[in-house]
mmCIF file of C-alpha atoms and ligand atoms in Angstrom:
data_model
loop_
_atom_site.group_PDB
_atom_site.id
_atom_site.type_symbol
_atom_site.label_atom_id
_atom_site.label_comp_id
_atom_site.label_asym_id
_atom_site.label_seq_id
_atom_site.Cartn_x
_atom_site.Cartn_y
_atom_site.Cartn_z
ATOM 1 C CA UNK Q 1444 0.000 0.000 0.000
ATOM 2 C CA UNK Q 1445 1.061 3.540 -0.756
ATOM 3 C CA UNK Q 1446 0.008 6.670 1.048
ATOM 4 C CA UNK Q 1447 0.262 9.790 -1.084
ATOM 5 C CA UNK Q 1448 0.489 13.044 0.859
ATOM 6 C CA UNK Q 1449 -0.892 16.338 -0.462
ATOM 7 C CA UNK Q 1450 1.564 18.864 -1.892
ATOM 8 C CA UNK Q 1451 0.891 21.080 1.108
ATOM 9 C CA UNK Q 1452 1.418 18.334 3.703
ATOM 10 C CA UNK Q 1453 3.756 19.396 6.504
ATOM 11 C CA UNK Q 1454 6.703 17.400 7.829
ATOM 12 C CA UNK Q 1455 4.718 16.914 11.050
ATOM 13 C CA UNK Q 1456 1.793 15.376 9.144
ATOM 14 C CA UNK Q 1457 4.191 13.016 7.331
ATOM 15 C CA UNK Q 1458 5.635 12.080 10.720
ATOM 16 C CA UNK Q 1459 2.154 11.342 12.121
ATOM 17 C CA UNK Q 1460 1.436 8.931 9.264
ATOM 18 C CA UNK Q 1461 4.791 7.216 9.810
ATOM 19 C CA UNK Q 1462 4.004 6.869 13.524
ATOM 20 C CA UNK Q 1463 0.604 5.343 12.755
ATOM 21 C CA UNK Q 1464 2.248 2.828 10.411
ATOM 22 C CA UNK Q 1465 4.815 1.919 13.060
ATOM 23 C CA UNK Q 1466 2.061 1.554 15.673
ATOM 24 C CA UNK Q 1467 0.543 -1.179 13.493
ATOM 25 C CA UNK Q 1468 3.873 -3.034 13.569
ATOM 26 C CA UNK Q 1469 4.580 -2.195 9.919
ATOM 27 C CA UNK Q 1470 7.526 -0.500 8.223
ATOM 28 C CA UNK Q 1471 7.147 2.968 6.667
ATOM 29 C CA UNK Q 1472 9.234 4.053 3.682
ATOM 30 C CA UNK Q 1473 8.913 7.782 3.040
ATOM 31 C CA UNK Q 1474 9.702 8.499 -0.618
ATOM 32 C CA UNK Q 1475 10.228 12.207 -1.258
ATOM 33 C CA UNK Q 1476 9.221 13.227 -4.789
ATOM 34 C CA UNK Q 1477 9.446 16.471 -6.742
ATOM 35 C CA UNK Q 1478 5.770 17.288 -6.081
ATOM 36 C CA UNK Q 1479 4.827 15.420 -2.926
ATOM 37 C CA UNK Q 1480 5.857 12.744 -0.462
ATOM 38 C CA UNK Q 1481 4.607 9.171 -0.799
ATOM 39 C CA UNK Q 1482 4.942 6.652 2.011
ATOM 40 C CA UNK Q 1483 5.246 2.982 1.144
ATOM 41 C CA UNK Q 1484 4.207 0.343 3.674
ATOM 42 C CA UNK Q 1485 5.911 -3.032 3.931
ATOM 43 C CA UNK Q 1486 5.776 -5.802 6.478
ATOM 44 C CA UNK Q 1487 2.055 -6.504 6.117
ATOM 45 C CA UNK Q 1488 1.035 -10.094 5.445
ATOM 46 C CA UNK Q 1489 -2.428 -9.305 4.094
ATOM 47 C CA UNK Q 1490 -4.164 -6.129 2.953
ATOM 48 C CA UNK Q 1491 -3.990 -3.056 5.197
ATOM 49 C CA UNK Q 1492 -7.295 -1.264 5.838
ATOM 50 C CA UNK Q 1493 -7.118 2.084 3.893
ATOM 51 C CA UNK Q 1494 -9.529 3.798 6.279
ATOM 52 C CA UNK Q 1495 -6.841 3.771 8.974
ATOM 53 C CA UNK Q 1496 -4.910 6.388 6.995
ATOM 54 C CA UNK Q 1497 -7.424 8.097 4.742
ATOM 55 C CA UNK Q 1498 -8.602 10.600 7.327
ATOM 56 C CA UNK Q 1499 -5.243 11.552 8.736
ATOM 57 C CA UNK Q 1500 -4.337 15.200 8.077
ATOM 58 C CA UNK Q 1501 -2.229 15.768 4.935
ATOM 59 C CA UNK Q 1502 -3.176 12.465 3.285
ATOM 60 C CA UNK Q 1503 -4.294 12.874 -0.339
ATOM 61 C CA UNK Q 1504 -5.004 9.256 -1.204
ATOM 62 C CA UNK Q 1505 -4.299 5.684 -0.229
ATOM 63 C CA UNK Q 1506 -3.411 3.447 -3.159
ATOM 64 C CA UNK Q 1507 -3.453 -0.324 -2.874
ATOM 65 C CA UNK Q 1508 -0.479 -1.550 -4.918
ATOM 66 C CA UNK Q 1509 -1.644 -4.282 -7.235
ATOM 67 C CA UNK Q 1510 1.730 -5.785 -8.136
ATOM 68 C CA UNK Q 1511 4.002 -7.560 -5.683
ATOM 69 C CA UNK Q 1512 6.710 -4.876 -5.773
ATOM 70 C CA UNK Q 1513 5.986 -1.563 -4.119
ATOM 71 C CA UNK Q 1514 8.938 0.721 -3.466
ATOM 72 C CA UNK Q 1515 10.500 0.216 -6.902
ATOM 73 C CA UNK Q 1516 7.220 1.041 -8.646
ATOM 74 C CA UNK Q 1517 6.385 4.232 -10.484
ATOM 75 C CA UNK Q 1518 3.308 4.491 -8.318
ATOM 76 C CA UNK Q 1519 5.571 4.955 -5.319
ATOM 77 C CA UNK Q 1520 7.709 7.517 -7.145
ATOM 78 C CA UNK Q 1521 6.672 8.943 -10.512
ATOM 79 C CA UNK Q 1522 9.982 10.741 -11.169
ATOM 80 C CA UNK Q 1523 13.049 8.871 -12.421
ATOM 81 C CA UNK Q 1524 15.588 8.082 -9.729
ATOM 82 C CA UNK Q 1525 19.107 9.402 -10.221
ATOM 83 C CA UNK Q 1526 21.731 7.278 -8.462
ATOM 84 C CA UNK Q 1527 24.944 9.126 -7.625
ATOM 85 C CA UNK Q 1528 28.061 6.975 -7.884
ATOM 86 C CA UNK Q 1529 30.734 9.064 -6.155
ATOM 87 C CA UNK Q 1530 29.878 12.152 -8.182
ATOM 88 C CA UNK Q 1531 28.674 10.456 -11.364
ATOM 89 C CA UNK Q 1532 24.897 10.625 -11.878
ATOM 90 C CA UNK Q 1533 23.185 7.564 -13.387
ATOM 91 C CA UNK Q 1534 19.546 7.905 -14.450
ATOM 92 C CA UNK Q 1535 17.213 10.784 -15.182
ATOM 93 C CA UNK Q 1536 18.664 12.451 -18.247
ATOM 94 C CA UNK Q 1537 22.212 11.288 -17.425
ATOM 95 C CA UNK Q 1538 23.596 8.467 -19.569
ATOM 96 C CA UNK Q 1539 26.581 6.811 -17.897
ATOM 97 C CA UNK Q 1540 29.175 4.531 -19.476
ATOM 98 C CA UNK Q 1541 30.645 1.854 -17.221
ATOM 99 C CA UNK Q 1542 33.714 0.292 -18.818
ATOM 100 C CA UNK Q 1543 36.768 -1.740 -17.920
ATOM 101 C CA UNK Q 1544 38.132 -5.246 -17.999
ATOM 102 C CA UNK Q 1545 36.030 -8.298 -17.195
ATOM 103 C CA UNK Q 1546 38.622 -9.184 -14.544
ATOM 104 C CA UNK Q 1547 41.279 -7.286 -12.688
ATOM 105 C CA UNK Q 1548 44.289 -9.361 -13.781
ATOM 106 C CA UNK Q 1549 47.299 -7.286 -12.757
ATOM 107 C CA UNK Q 1550 48.126 -3.675 -11.818
ATOM 108 C CA UNK Q 1551 49.554 -2.759 -15.259
ATOM 109 C CA UNK Q 1552 46.672 -4.358 -17.180
ATOM 110 C CA UNK Q 1553 44.076 -2.579 -15.031
ATOM 111 C CA UNK Q 1554 45.834 0.781 -15.270
ATOM 112 C CA UNK Q 1555 46.296 0.462 -19.055
ATOM 113 C CA UNK Q 1556 42.616 -0.338 -19.604
ATOM 114 C CA UNK Q 1557 41.449 2.294 -17.093
ATOM 115 C CA UNK Q 1558 43.482 5.073 -18.722
ATOM 116 C CA UNK Q 1559 42.155 4.035 -22.113
ATOM 117 C CA UNK Q 1560 38.473 3.913 -21.088
ATOM 118 C CA UNK Q 1561 38.754 7.232 -19.300
ATOM 119 C CA UNK Q 1562 40.332 8.788 -22.380
ATOM 120 C CA UNK Q 1563 37.538 7.257 -24.481
ATOM 121 C CA UNK Q 1564 34.999 9.070 -22.275
ATOM 122 C CA UNK Q 1565 33.708 6.403 -19.874
ATOM 123 C CA UNK Q 1566 32.666 7.649 -16.436
ATOM 124 C CA UNK Q 1567 32.760 4.568 -14.180
ATOM 125 C CA UNK Q 1568 35.476 1.900 -14.065
ATOM 126 C CA UNK Q 1569 34.456 -1.751 -13.748
ATOM 127 C CA UNK Q 1570 36.608 -4.792 -12.996
ATOM 128 C CA UNK Q 1571 35.877 -8.124 -11.355
ATOM 129 C CA UNK Q 1572 37.971 -9.394 -8.450
ATOM 130 C CA UNK Q 1573 35.557 -12.168 -7.435
ATOM 131 C CA UNK Q 1574 34.541 -13.960 -10.612
ATOM 132 C CA UNK Q 1575 31.532 -16.280 -10.848
ATOM 133 C CA UNK Q 1576 33.014 -18.690 -13.411
ATOM 134 C CA UNK Q 1577 31.181 -21.626 -14.943
ATOM 135 C CA UNK Q 1578 34.213 -23.856 -14.434
ATOM 136 C CA UNK Q 1579 35.995 -24.071 -11.080
ATOM 137 C CA UNK Q 1580 39.245 -24.642 -13.000
ATOM 138 C CA UNK Q 1581 39.282 -21.276 -14.775
ATOM 139 C CA UNK Q 1582 40.592 -17.958 -13.398
ATOM 140 C CA UNK Q 1583 38.495 -17.075 -10.343
ATOM 141 C CA UNK Q 1584 39.714 -13.505 -9.877
ATOM 142 C CA UNK Q 1585 42.396 -12.043 -7.626
ATOM 143 C CA UNK Q 1586 40.096 -11.528 -4.629
ATOM 144 C CA UNK Q 1587 40.974 -8.763 -2.170
ATOM 145 C CA UNK Q 1588 44.315 -7.909 -3.839
ATOM 146 C CA UNK Q 1589 42.306 -7.333 -7.030
ATOM 147 C CA UNK Q 1590 40.072 -4.830 -5.228
ATOM 148 C CA UNK Q 1591 43.157 -3.025 -3.922
ATOM 149 C CA UNK Q 1592 44.459 -2.757 -7.487
ATOM 150 C CA UNK Q 1593 41.101 -1.485 -8.731
ATOM 151 C CA UNK Q 1594 40.845 1.072 -5.922
ATOM 152 C CA UNK Q 1595 44.355 2.390 -6.560
ATOM 153 C CA UNK Q 1596 43.792 2.551 -10.314
ATOM 154 C CA UNK Q 1597 40.402 4.229 -9.852
ATOM 155 C CA UNK Q 1598 42.060 6.886 -7.700
ATOM 156 C CA UNK Q 1599 44.876 7.318 -10.175
ATOM 157 C CA UNK Q 1600 42.568 7.921 -13.137
ATOM 158 C CA UNK Q 1601 39.873 9.715 -11.107
ATOM 159 C CA UNK Q 1602 37.002 7.297 -11.771
ATOM 160 C CA UNK Q 1603 34.543 5.681 -9.344
ATOM 161 C CA UNK Q 1604 34.789 1.885 -9.346
ATOM 162 C CA UNK Q 1605 32.306 -0.981 -9.328
ATOM 163 C CA UNK Q 1606 33.060 -4.645 -8.645
ATOM 164 C CA UNK Q 1607 31.031 -7.769 -8.079
ATOM 165 C CA UNK Q 1608 30.265 -9.268 -4.667
ATOM 166 C CA UNK Q 1609 29.556 -12.995 -4.722
ATOM 167 C CA UNK Q 1610 28.785 -13.625 -1.084
ATOM 168 C CA UNK Q 1611 28.782 -12.066 2.373
ATOM 169 C CA UNK Q 1612 32.544 -11.957 2.691
ATOM 170 C CA UNK Q 1613 33.198 -10.434 -0.709
ATOM 171 C CA UNK Q 1614 30.360 -7.964 -0.110
ATOM 172 C CA UNK Q 1615 32.191 -6.638 2.941
ATOM 173 C CA UNK Q 1616 35.354 -6.227 0.894
ATOM 174 C CA UNK Q 1617 33.631 -4.606 -2.074
ATOM 175 C CA UNK Q 1618 31.925 -2.216 0.348
ATOM 176 C CA UNK Q 1619 35.306 -1.345 1.796
ATOM 177 C CA UNK Q 1620 37.146 -0.648 -1.461
ATOM 178 C CA UNK Q 1621 34.558 0.312 -4.095
ATOM 179 C CA UNK Q 1622 32.074 3.063 -4.869
ATOM 180 C CA UNK Q 1623 29.372 0.669 -6.076
ATOM 181 C CA UNK Q 1624 28.504 -2.984 -5.423
ATOM 182 C CA UNK Q 1625 27.700 -5.225 -8.379
ATOM 183 C CA UNK Q 1626 25.315 -8.132 -7.832
ATOM 184 C CA UNK Q 1627 25.716 -10.418 -10.829
ATOM 185 C CA UNK Q 1628 23.189 -12.344 -12.876
ATOM 186 C CA UNK Q 1629 23.873 -15.576 -11.006
ATOM 187 C CA UNK Q 1630 23.112 -13.942 -7.672
ATOM 188 C CA UNK Q 1631 20.077 -11.902 -8.675
ATOM 189 C CA UNK Q 1632 17.892 -14.184 -6.608
ATOM 190 C CA UNK Q 1633 20.329 -14.642 -3.734
ATOM 191 C CA UNK Q 1634 17.949 -13.000 -1.326
ATOM 192 C CA UNK Q 1635 20.235 -13.013 1.701
ATOM 193 C CA UNK Q 1636 22.925 -11.242 -0.348
ATOM 194 C CA UNK Q 1637 20.334 -8.750 -1.632
ATOM 195 C CA UNK Q 1638 19.253 -7.993 1.924
ATOM 196 C CA UNK Q 1639 22.852 -7.424 2.988
ATOM 197 C CA UNK Q 1640 23.465 -5.119 0.015
ATOM 198 C CA UNK Q 1641 20.261 -3.323 0.998
ATOM 199 C CA UNK Q 1642 21.635 -2.783 4.493
ATOM 200 C CA UNK Q 1643 24.656 -0.945 3.118
ATOM 201 C CA UNK Q 1644 24.079 2.597 1.973
ATOM 202 C CA UNK Q 1645 26.140 2.105 -1.173
ATOM 203 C CA UNK Q 1646 24.912 2.276 -4.756
ATOM 204 C CA UNK Q 1647 24.195 -1.205 -6.142
ATOM 205 C CA UNK Q 1648 24.279 -2.411 -9.743
ATOM 206 C CA UNK Q 1649 21.832 -5.311 -9.976
ATOM 207 C CA UNK Q 1650 22.131 -7.472 -13.087
ATOM 208 C CA UNK Q 1651 19.174 -9.390 -14.441
ATOM 209 C CA UNK Q 1652 19.344 -13.133 -13.883
ATOM 210 C CA UNK Q 1653 19.756 -15.126 -17.062
ATOM 211 C CA UNK Q 1654 16.335 -16.713 -16.652
ATOM 212 C CA UNK Q 1655 14.605 -13.921 -14.762
ATOM 213 C CA UNK Q 1656 11.479 -12.091 -15.850
ATOM 214 C CA UNK Q 1657 11.248 -8.314 -15.544
ATOM 215 C CA UNK Q 1658 8.978 -8.784 -12.541
ATOM 216 C CA UNK Q 1659 11.553 -11.022 -10.841
ATOM 217 C CA UNK Q 1660 14.235 -8.401 -11.500
ATOM 218 C CA UNK Q 1661 12.079 -5.724 -9.912
ATOM 219 C CA UNK Q 1662 11.305 -7.975 -6.955
ATOM 220 C CA UNK Q 1663 15.031 -8.532 -6.438
ATOM 221 C CA UNK Q 1664 15.565 -4.754 -6.391
ATOM 222 C CA UNK Q 1665 12.631 -4.453 -3.980
ATOM 223 C CA UNK Q 1666 14.617 -6.495 -1.427
ATOM 224 C CA UNK Q 1667 17.209 -3.737 -1.291
ATOM 225 C CA UNK Q 1668 14.759 -0.851 -1.228
ATOM 226 C CA UNK Q 1669 12.819 -2.622 1.518
ATOM 227 C CA UNK Q 1670 16.037 -2.577 3.581
ATOM 228 C CA UNK Q 1671 16.260 1.173 3.008
ATOM 229 C CA UNK Q 1672 18.775 1.309 0.152
ATOM 230 C CA UNK Q 1673 17.224 3.289 -2.700
ATOM 231 C CA UNK Q 1674 20.415 3.605 -4.736
ATOM 232 C CA UNK Q 1675 19.844 0.727 -7.118
ATOM 233 C CA UNK Q 1676 20.700 0.674 -10.832
ATOM 234 C CA UNK Q 1677 19.307 -2.244 -12.851
ATOM 235 C CA UNK Q 1678 21.171 -3.890 -15.722
ATOM 236 C CA UNK Q 1679 19.847 -5.858 -18.684
ATOM 237 C CA UNK Q 1680 22.609 -8.303 -19.631
ATOM 238 C CA UNK Q 1681 20.863 -10.845 -21.838
ATOM 239 C CA UNK Q 1682 18.805 -13.911 -21.057
ATOM 240 C CA UNK Q 1683 19.189 -17.565 -21.996
ATOM 241 C CA UNK Q 1684 17.209 -18.572 -25.079
ATOM 242 C CA UNK Q 1685 17.458 -21.225 -27.802
ATOM 243 C CA UNK Q 1686 19.404 -18.819 -30.008
ATOM 244 C CA UNK Q 1687 23.039 -19.753 -30.569
ATOM 245 C CA UNK Q 1688 24.233 -16.814 -32.662
ATOM 246 C CA UNK Q 1689 24.892 -14.922 -29.414
ATOM 247 C CA UNK Q 1690 25.962 -15.948 -25.915
ATOM 248 C CA UNK Q 1691 22.683 -14.602 -24.530
ATOM 249 C CA UNK Q 1692 19.715 -12.817 -26.075
ATOM 250 C CA UNK Q 1693 19.918 -9.125 -25.214
ATOM 251 C CA UNK Q 1694 16.356 -8.182 -24.335
ATOM 252 C CA UNK Q 1695 16.167 -4.480 -25.105
ATOM 253 C CA UNK Q 1696 12.393 -4.523 -24.703
ATOM 254 C CA UNK Q 1697 13.066 -5.150 -21.013
ATOM 255 C CA UNK Q 1698 14.457 -1.611 -20.797
ATOM 256 C CA UNK Q 1699 11.175 -0.179 -22.037
ATOM 257 C CA UNK Q 1700 9.194 -2.526 -19.782
ATOM 258 C CA UNK Q 1701 11.202 -1.591 -16.687
ATOM 259 C CA UNK Q 1702 10.952 2.126 -17.377
ATOM 260 C CA UNK Q 1703 7.189 1.873 -17.549
ATOM 261 C CA UNK Q 1704 6.932 0.008 -14.251
ATOM 262 C CA UNK Q 1705 9.779 1.458 -12.200
ATOM 263 C CA UNK Q 1706 11.558 4.722 -11.428
ATOM 264 C CA UNK Q 1707 14.953 2.990 -11.095
ATOM 265 C CA UNK Q 1708 17.617 3.560 -13.763
ATOM 266 C CA UNK Q 1709 18.415 0.667 -16.094
ATOM 267 C CA UNK Q 1710 21.627 0.258 -18.052
ATOM 268 C CA UNK Q 1711 22.492 -2.337 -20.712
ATOM 269 C CA UNK Q 1712 25.471 -4.697 -20.882
ATOM 270 C CA UNK Q 1713 25.909 -5.733 -24.515
ATOM 271 C CA UNK Q 1714 29.186 -7.512 -23.669
ATOM 272 C CA UNK Q 1715 27.625 -10.363 -21.685
ATOM 273 C CA UNK Q 1716 24.442 -9.836 -23.682
ATOM 274 C CA UNK Q 1717 26.066 -10.906 -26.933
ATOM 275 C CA UNK Q 1718 29.340 -12.568 -25.906
ATOM 276 C CA UNK Q 1719 30.866 -11.645 -29.274
ATOM 277 C CA UNK Q 1720 33.103 -8.660 -29.800
ATOM 278 C CA UNK Q 1721 31.671 -7.682 -33.210
ATOM 279 C CA UNK Q 1722 28.136 -7.503 -31.802
ATOM 280 C CA UNK Q 1723 28.934 -5.318 -28.791
ATOM 281 C CA UNK Q 1724 29.069 -1.862 -30.398
ATOM 282 C CA UNK Q 1725 25.978 -2.274 -32.637
ATOM 283 C CA UNK Q 1726 23.902 -3.491 -29.672
ATOM 284 C CA UNK Q 1727 25.313 -0.706 -27.497
ATOM 285 C CA UNK Q 1728 24.041 1.825 -30.052
ATOM 286 C CA UNK Q 1729 20.672 0.085 -30.037
ATOM 287 C CA UNK Q 1730 20.560 0.303 -26.233
ATOM 288 C CA UNK Q 1731 21.265 4.034 -26.371
ATOM 289 C CA UNK Q 1732 18.527 4.511 -28.975
ATOM 290 C CA UNK Q 1733 15.974 2.542 -26.965
ATOM 291 C CA UNK Q 1734 16.416 4.829 -23.974
ATOM 292 C CA UNK Q 1735 18.688 2.940 -21.609
ATOM 293 C CA UNK Q 1736 20.292 4.993 -18.851
ATOM 294 C CA UNK Q 1737 23.791 3.768 -19.596
ATOM 295 C CA UNK Q 1738 26.024 0.981 -20.801
ATOM 296 C CA UNK Q 1739 28.410 -1.510 -19.277
ATOM 297 C CA UNK Q 1740 31.149 -2.520 -21.712
ATOM 298 C CA UNK Q 1741 34.051 -4.927 -21.198
ATOM 299 C CA UNK Q 1742 37.301 -3.603 -22.607
ATOM 300 C CA UNK Q 1743 40.789 -5.090 -22.857
ATOM 301 C CA UNK Q 1744 43.878 -3.613 -24.492
ATOM 302 C CA UNK Q 1745 44.872 -7.102 -25.676
ATOM 303 C CA UNK Q 1746 41.713 -9.260 -25.778
ATOM 304 C CA UNK Q 1747 43.579 -12.382 -26.897
ATOM 305 C CA UNK Q 1748 45.373 -12.365 -23.539
ATOM 306 C CA UNK Q 1749 42.310 -11.650 -21.359
ATOM 307 C CA UNK Q 1750 41.907 -14.160 -18.516
ATOM 308 C CA UNK Q 1751 38.110 -14.101 -18.720
ATOM 309 C CA UNK Q 1752 35.509 -13.254 -21.377
ATOM 310 C CA UNK Q 1753 38.178 -12.700 -24.047
ATOM 311 C CA UNK Q 1754 35.705 -13.243 -26.912
ATOM 312 C CA UNK Q 1755 33.543 -10.295 -25.945
ATOM 313 C CA UNK Q 1756 36.173 -7.716 -24.991
ATOM 314 C CA UNK Q 1757 36.349 -4.695 -27.281
ATOM 315 C CA UNK Q 1758 39.563 -2.724 -27.663
ATOM 316 C CA UNK Q 1759 39.748 0.868 -26.371
ATOM 317 C CA UNK Q 1760 39.456 2.364 -29.874
ATOM 318 C CA UNK Q 1761 36.116 0.649 -30.398
ATOM 319 C CA UNK Q 1762 34.848 2.088 -27.107
ATOM 320 C CA UNK Q 1763 36.100 5.540 -28.073
ATOM 321 C CA UNK Q 1764 34.287 5.379 -31.422
ATOM 322 C CA UNK Q 1765 31.097 4.230 -29.743
ATOM 323 C CA UNK Q 1766 31.184 7.050 -27.195
ATOM 324 C CA UNK Q 1767 31.766 9.543 -30.016
ATOM 325 C CA UNK Q 1768 28.580 8.280 -31.658
ATOM 326 C CA UNK Q 1769 26.445 8.613 -28.535
ATOM 327 C CA UNK Q 1770 25.720 12.367 -28.823
ATOM 328 C CA UNK Q 1771 23.891 11.566 -32.075
ATOM 329 C CA UNK Q 1772 21.662 9.020 -30.322
ATOM 330 C CA UNK Q 1773 21.071 10.266 -26.789
ATOM 331 C CA UNK Q 1774 18.983 13.372 -27.656
ATOM 332 C CA UNK Q 1775 16.431 10.978 -29.192
ATOM 333 C CA UNK Q 1776 15.432 9.993 -25.661
ATOM 334 C CA UNK Q 1777 16.233 13.275 -23.913
ATOM 335 C CA UNK Q 1778 19.531 12.125 -22.494
ATOM 336 C CA UNK Q 1779 23.105 13.333 -22.522
ATOM 337 C CA UNK Q 1780 26.410 11.806 -21.493
ATOM 338 C CA UNK Q 1781 26.792 11.909 -17.743
ATOM 339 C CA UNK Q 1782 29.498 14.251 -16.563
ATOM 340 C CA UNK Q 1783 31.827 13.155 -13.823
ATOM 341 C CA UNK Q 1784 32.059 15.775 -11.082
ATOM 342 C CA UNK Q 1785 35.348 14.474 -9.753
ATOM 343 C CA UNK Q 1786 38.086 15.746 -11.997
ATOM 344 C CA UNK Q 1787 41.658 14.575 -11.864
ATOM 345 C CA UNK Q 1788 44.226 12.646 -13.913
HETATM 346 C C1 PEP R 2446 30.381 -9.402 -15.111
HETATM 347 O O1 PEP R 2446 29.843 -8.279 -15.260
HETATM 348 O O2 PEP R 2446 31.610 -9.568 -15.082
HETATM 349 C C2 PEP R 2446 29.522 -10.598 -15.013
HETATM 350 C C3 PEP R 2446 29.984 -11.746 -14.513
HETATM 351 O O3 PEP R 2446 28.285 -10.391 -15.484
HETATM 352 P P1 PEP R 2446 26.948 -11.276 -15.334
HETATM 353 O O4 PEP R 2446 26.677 -11.379 -13.877
HETATM 354 O O5 PEP R 2446 25.942 -10.441 -16.070
HETATM 355 O O6 PEP R 2446 27.206 -12.598 -16.008
HETATM 356 MN MN1 MN R 2447 32.723 -10.727 -17.929
#
């Protein structure tokens, strides 16, 4: 259930509604909007009686939420959410490019790729230190030393960093070293990990599970919002289908579907979405045209030597050309390239 306050409602009236919710043993989630405050209610097993709130001063309306997610819904917050990643806005009219190697392999490799993606115009540096690999015999990532490398390189080039957390322990480490936590496709329905990420107050990049519906993606995000963390960016990264011309099927219609249902930003990862280097840039352009809020692109200066996802890594020049093409596409959906506020290097 959602309680929408009038535009003229005072802070005291909002507080009274929150107190009434708490008195019923439920959890209140005030959601400030541009026009008015909405208050989401969670923790109820069945329906809550609207009459309890309808006559409280400052209440405009009480809306029963028909779908299972509440706080991520546009009903809860009509305006687009902008997530700030250490100075870089993602969402709203800001289009952000996340780029970097699939894995942090070594200090020189990470620095070389980071310098190149920054020069190409990317705003956020990615790099995995805890890798969820299909085979236990392949490179599993450098672990904590990898995060140290990524942090140092991020500082050196002046870019915020994002890295994947696989479990509770790696979540603690990613929280310590990074600006944003990535929850990967394989963990999208790891509800205990989602709750823990929700208890941090860090931005989270939540990737769509490879067999997850849009509703399941939104429900996964809801876990974090329900814990009080509203800084969630969604990511379409392809789903498993019968098609074998790509690694996954990049579902760009999911971007449109999510934007209709939710206020959260959604970016697109055409690297995992296609798995093939020659398909990455064309699908990245398509994502920009469809109205995504950003891109995540895997880049390597020498893809043949990459320790993971070599087949889908683009070289820095390809990223640079793509980013040069974005200003022709982004105005179509009222967006512009996000500008990093932190300037250095
Ligand atoms: C990644 O971004 O490195 C990754 C493993 O992605 P996904 O979880 O989408 O497979
Ligand atoms: Mn990868």
